[in-house]
PDB file of C-alpha atoms in Angstrom:
ATOM      1  CA  MET A   1       0.000   0.000   0.000  1.00  0.00           C
ATOM      2  CA  GLN A   2       1.301   3.425  -0.980  1.00  0.00           C
ATOM      3  CA  ILE A   3      -0.142   6.916  -0.458  1.00  0.00           C
ATOM      4  CA  LEU A   4       0.530   9.183  -3.421  1.00  0.00           C
ATOM      5  CA  PRO A   5      -0.017  12.944  -3.569  1.00  0.00           C
ATOM      6  CA  ILE A   6      -1.399  13.700  -7.019  1.00  0.00           C
ATOM      7  CA  ARG A   7       0.781  16.847  -7.285  1.00  0.00           C
ATOM      8  CA  ALA A   8       3.814  14.574  -7.655  1.00  0.00           C
ATOM      9  CA  ASN A   9       2.000  12.001  -9.792  1.00  0.00           C
ATOM     10  CA  ALA A  10       0.204  13.944 -12.517  1.00  0.00           C
ATOM     11  CA  GLN A  11       0.064  10.838 -14.714  1.00  0.00           C
ATOM     12  CA  ARG A  12      -2.499   9.458 -12.241  1.00  0.00           C
ATOM     13  CA  ILE A  13      -5.020  12.278 -12.863  1.00  0.00           C
ATOM     14  CA  PRO A  14      -7.218  10.449 -15.430  1.00  0.00           C
ATOM     15  CA  GLN A  15      -7.394   7.294 -13.289  1.00  0.00           C
ATOM     16  CA  ALA A  16      -7.961   9.211 -10.031  1.00  0.00           C
ATOM     17  CA  ALA A  17     -10.548  11.611 -11.462  1.00  0.00           C
ATOM     18  CA  LEU A  18     -12.593   8.723 -12.851  1.00  0.00           C
ATOM     19  CA  TRP A  19     -12.288   6.780  -9.579  1.00  0.00           C
ATOM     20  CA  PHE A  20     -13.514   9.742  -7.473  1.00  0.00           C
ATOM     21  CA  ALA A  21     -16.326  10.457  -9.959  1.00  0.00           C
ATOM     22  CA  GLN A  22     -17.573   6.886  -9.674  1.00  0.00           C
ATOM     23  CA  LYS A  23     -17.608   7.105  -5.871  1.00  0.00           C
ATOM     24  CA  TRP A  24     -19.231  10.525  -5.463  1.00  0.00           C
ATOM     25  CA  GLN A  25     -21.307  11.049  -8.641  1.00  0.00           C
ATOM     26  CA  ILE A  26     -19.544  14.302  -9.515  1.00  0.00           C
ATOM     27  CA  GLU A  27     -18.210  14.756 -13.039  1.00  0.00           C
ATOM     28  CA  ALA A  28     -14.699  13.396 -13.553  1.00  0.00           C
ATOM     29  CA  ASP A  29     -13.809  16.653 -15.322  1.00  0.00           C
ATOM     30  CA  ALA A  30     -14.404  18.590 -12.081  1.00  0.00           C
ATOM     31  CA  TYR A  31     -11.990  16.320 -10.213  1.00  0.00           C
ATOM     32  CA  ALA A  32      -9.453  16.436 -13.036  1.00  0.00           C
ATOM     33  CA  LYS A  33      -9.557  20.243 -13.111  1.00  0.00           C
ATOM     34  CA  SER A  34      -8.935  20.460  -9.358  1.00  0.00           C
ATOM     35  CA  MET A  35      -6.154  17.875  -9.602  1.00  0.00           C
ATOM     36  CA  ARG A  36      -4.457  19.772 -12.423  1.00  0.00           C
ATOM     37  CA  GLU A  37      -4.611  22.893 -10.245  1.00  0.00           C
ATOM     38  CA  CYS A  38      -2.860  21.075  -7.393  1.00  0.00           C
ATOM     39  CA  VAL A  39      -0.140  19.901  -9.790  1.00  0.00           C
ATOM     40  CA  GLN A  40       0.299  23.444 -11.066  1.00  0.00           C
ATOM     41  CA  LYS A  41       0.365  25.067  -7.607  1.00  0.00           C
ATOM     42  CA  GLN A  42       2.205  22.228  -5.804  1.00  0.00           C
ATOM     43  CA  THR A  43       1.455  23.672  -2.333  1.00  0.00           C
ATOM     44  CA  GLY A  44      -1.709  24.894  -0.672  1.00  0.00           C
ATOM     45  CA  VAL A  45      -5.256  24.079  -1.669  1.00  0.00           C
ATOM     46  CA  PRO A  46      -6.398  22.025  -3.523  1.00  0.00           C
ATOM     47  CA  GLN A  47      -4.535  18.772  -2.875  1.00  0.00           C
ATOM     48  CA  TRP A  48      -5.515  15.230  -3.829  1.00  0.00           C
ATOM     49  CA  TYR A  49      -4.276  11.854  -2.600  1.00  0.00           C
ATOM     50  CA  VAL A  50      -4.768   8.250  -3.637  1.00  0.00           C
ATOM     51  CA  VAL A  51      -3.845   5.017  -1.914  1.00  0.00           C
ATOM     52  CA  LEU A  52      -2.544   2.400  -4.319  1.00  0.00           C
ATOM     53  CA  GLN A  53      -1.951  -1.299  -4.116  1.00  0.00           C
ATOM     54  CA  SER A  54      -0.188  -2.455  -7.242  1.00  0.00           C
ATOM     55  CA  ASP A  55      -1.875  -0.184  -9.781  1.00  0.00           C
ATOM     56  CA  ALA A  56      -5.357  -0.154  -8.246  1.00  0.00           C
ATOM     57  CA  ILE A  57      -6.769   2.714  -6.182  1.00  0.00           C
ATOM     58  CA  LEU A  58      -7.922   1.439  -2.788  1.00  0.00           C
ATOM     59  CA  ALA A  59      -8.764   4.802  -1.254  1.00  0.00           C
ATOM     60  CA  GLY A  60      -8.486   8.516  -1.789  1.00  0.00           C
ATOM     61  CA  ALA A  61      -9.305  11.964  -0.467  1.00  0.00           C
ATOM     62  CA  GLY A  62      -8.812  15.603  -1.291  1.00  0.00           C
ATOM     63  CA  VAL A  63      -8.339  18.933   0.428  1.00  0.00           C
ATOM     64  CA  ILE A  64     -10.351  21.797  -1.044  1.00  0.00           C
ATOM     65  CA  ALA A  65     -11.374  25.249   0.151  1.00  0.00           C
ATOM     66  CA  ASN A  66     -15.017  24.337   0.834  1.00  0.00           C
ATOM     67  CA  ASP A  67     -16.882  21.046   0.650  1.00  0.00           C
ATOM     68  CA  PHE A  68     -20.285  22.382  -0.422  1.00  0.00           C
ATOM     69  CA  HIS A  69     -21.429  24.029   2.820  1.00  0.00           C
ATOM     70  CA  ASP A  70     -22.278  27.511   4.096  1.00  0.00           C
ATOM     71  CA  ARG A  71     -19.415  27.899   6.601  1.00  0.00           C
ATOM     72  CA  LYS A  72     -16.891  29.368   4.159  1.00  0.00           C
ATOM     73  CA  ASP A  73     -14.773  30.523   7.129  1.00  0.00           C
ATOM     74  CA  LEU A  74     -14.033  26.904   8.109  1.00  0.00           C
ATOM     75  CA  THR A  75     -11.372  26.112   5.542  1.00  0.00           C
ATOM     76  CA  PRO A  76      -9.697  24.078   4.074  1.00  0.00           C
ATOM     77  CA  ASN A  77     -11.844  20.950   4.015  1.00  0.00           C
ATOM     78  CA  VAL A  78     -10.854  17.324   3.655  1.00  0.00           C
ATOM     79  CA  CYS A  79     -13.290  15.942   1.101  1.00  0.00           C
ATOM     80  CA  ALA A  80     -14.268  12.863  -0.870  1.00  0.00           C
ATOM     81  CA  LEU A  81     -12.651  10.394   1.549  1.00  0.00           C
ATOM     82  CA  PHE A  82     -13.498   6.919   0.342  1.00  0.00           C
ATOM     83  CA  VAL A  83     -12.095   3.435   0.938  1.00  0.00           C
ATOM     84  CA  GLU A  84     -13.141   0.551  -1.287  1.00  0.00           C
ATOM     85  CA  ASN A  85     -15.496  -1.829   0.539  1.00  0.00           C
ATOM     86  CA  GLY A  86     -13.121  -4.791   0.441  1.00  0.00           C
ATOM     87  CA  HIS A  87     -10.396  -2.775   2.158  1.00  0.00           C
ATOM     88  CA  ARG A  88     -12.355  -1.166   4.986  1.00  0.00           C
ATOM     89  CA  GLY A  89     -11.566  -1.915   8.613  1.00  0.00           C
ATOM     90  CA  ARG A  90      -7.811  -2.066   8.010  1.00  0.00           C
ATOM     91  CA  GLY A  91      -6.910   1.442   9.153  1.00  0.00           C
ATOM     92  CA  ILE A  92      -6.419   2.804   5.639  1.00  0.00           C
ATOM     93  CA  ALA A  93      -8.674   5.838   6.118  1.00  0.00           C
ATOM     94  CA  LYS A  94      -7.029   6.682   9.447  1.00  0.00           C
ATOM     95  CA  GLU A  95      -3.563   6.392   7.887  1.00  0.00           C
ATOM     96  CA  LEU A  96      -4.629   8.511   4.922  1.00  0.00           C
ATOM     97  CA  LEU A  97      -6.059  11.218   7.193  1.00  0.00           C
ATOM     98  CA  ALA A  98      -2.822  11.293   9.220  1.00  0.00           C
ATOM     99  CA  PHE A  99      -0.771  11.514   6.013  1.00  0.00           C
ATOM    100  CA  ILE A 100      -2.913  14.380   4.730  1.00  0.00           C
ATOM    101  CA  ALA A 101      -2.650  16.272   8.032  1.00  0.00           C
ATOM    102  CA  GLY A 102       1.130  15.883   8.031  1.00  0.00           C
ATOM    103  CA  ASP A 103       1.471  16.828   4.385  1.00  0.00           C
ATOM    104  CA  MET A 104      -0.676  19.933   4.770  1.00  0.00           C
ATOM    105  CA  ALA A 105       1.226  20.909   7.939  1.00  0.00           C
ATOM    106  CA  LYS A 106       4.460  20.855   5.908  1.00  0.00           C
ATOM    107  CA  MET A 107       2.763  23.460   3.686  1.00  0.00           C
ATOM    108  CA  GLY A 108       1.926  25.606   6.725  1.00  0.00           C
ATOM    109  CA  ILE A 109      -1.719  24.512   6.953  1.00  0.00           C
ATOM    110  CA  ASN A 110      -2.111  23.051  10.429  1.00  0.00           C
ATOM    111  CA  ARG A 111      -5.895  23.111  10.867  1.00  0.00           C
ATOM    112  CA  LEU A 112      -8.231  21.143   8.633  1.00  0.00           C
ATOM    113  CA  TYR A 113     -12.018  20.788   8.607  1.00  0.00           C
ATOM    114  CA  LEU A 114     -14.486  18.298   7.204  1.00  0.00           C
ATOM    115  CA  ILE A 115     -18.203  17.669   7.138  1.00  0.00           C
ATOM    116  CA  THR A 116     -19.521  14.231   7.969  1.00  0.00           C
ATOM    117  CA  GLU A 117     -22.260  12.002   9.258  1.00  0.00           C
ATOM    118  CA  HIS A 118     -19.678   9.392  10.361  1.00  0.00           C
ATOM    119  CA  THR A 119     -18.983  11.017  13.712  1.00  0.00           C
ATOM    120  CA  ALA A 120     -17.641   8.057  15.705  1.00  0.00           C
ATOM    121  CA  PHE A 121     -14.992   7.244  13.093  1.00  0.00           C
ATOM    122  CA  TYR A 122     -13.581  10.758  12.926  1.00  0.00           C
ATOM    123  CA  GLU A 123     -13.636  11.147  16.706  1.00  0.00           C
ATOM    124  CA  LYS A 124     -11.575   7.939  16.982  1.00  0.00           C
ATOM    125  CA  CYS A 125      -9.129   9.526  14.526  1.00  0.00           C
ATOM    126  CA  GLY A 126      -8.703  12.597  16.758  1.00  0.00           C
ATOM    127  CA  TRP A 127     -11.065  14.990  14.997  1.00  0.00           C
ATOM    128  CA  GLN A 128     -13.216  17.278  17.157  1.00  0.00           C
ATOM    129  CA  TYR A 129     -16.753  18.498  16.578  1.00  0.00           C
ATOM    130  CA  VAL A 130     -16.947  22.264  15.897  1.00  0.00           C
ATOM    131  CA  CYS A 131     -20.498  23.098  14.837  1.00  0.00           C
ATOM    132  CA  HIS A 132     -23.220  22.404  12.314  1.00  0.00           C
ATOM    133  CA  ALA A 133     -23.161  23.826   8.802  1.00  0.00           C
ATOM    134  CA  ASN A 134     -25.800  23.706   6.117  1.00  0.00           C
ATOM    135  CA  GLY A 135     -24.884  21.905   2.945  1.00  0.00           C
ATOM    136  CA  ASP A 136     -25.523  23.611  -0.361  1.00  0.00           C
ATOM    137  CA  ASP A 137     -28.647  21.438  -0.478  1.00  0.00           C
ATOM    138  CA  GLY A 138     -29.833  22.916   2.848  1.00  0.00           C
ATOM    139  CA  VAL A 139     -29.222  19.724   4.829  1.00  0.00           C
ATOM    140  CA  PRO A 140     -27.457  20.327   8.177  1.00  0.00           C
ATOM    141  CA  MET A 141     -24.121  18.555   8.610  1.00  0.00           C
ATOM    142  CA  ARG A 142     -21.627  18.190  11.411  1.00  0.00           C
ATOM    143  CA  VAL A 143     -18.311  20.013  11.013  1.00  0.00           C
ATOM    144  CA  TYR A 144     -15.151  18.551  12.528  1.00  0.00           C
ATOM    145  CA  THR A 145     -11.651  19.968  12.836  1.00  0.00           C
ATOM    146  CA  HIS A 146      -8.164  18.557  13.253  1.00  0.00           C
ATOM    147  CA  LEU A 147      -5.063  20.426  14.346  1.00  0.00           C
ATOM    148  CA  ALA A 148      -1.752  18.937  13.218  1.00  0.00           C
ATOM    149  CA  LYS A 149       0.626  18.274  16.102  1.00  0.00           C
TER     150      LYS A 149
END
């Protein structure tokens, strides 16, 4: 298993964009555009990560300014975290979150946010509840934060 930042692996953009699109029903072009921006900028937001085993993506996540909610001040947001069903329960998501927090801290971004309904998981990973935010669809969601140590 290997965690790859997309900014250093631009050749993975087509594969990663399609993989994220299939998981979250958002156009692959939107993911690809954000991924190309992270390759161009190298540091800061956005950032994208995939977890590979051999050549297959097992998991992935991104860091974007806002994950479709009304609390624009709570930024940046970890988004699109997904682990393939057959690989869940092995600590991959926790390891990926820790990698992302460390990577972003190296860029000077020590505090991250995310919105979720999976509260117990994120609390076990050291994330803390901040408040509720309304999604762009009007549905209230829980906002969590993590401060890199």
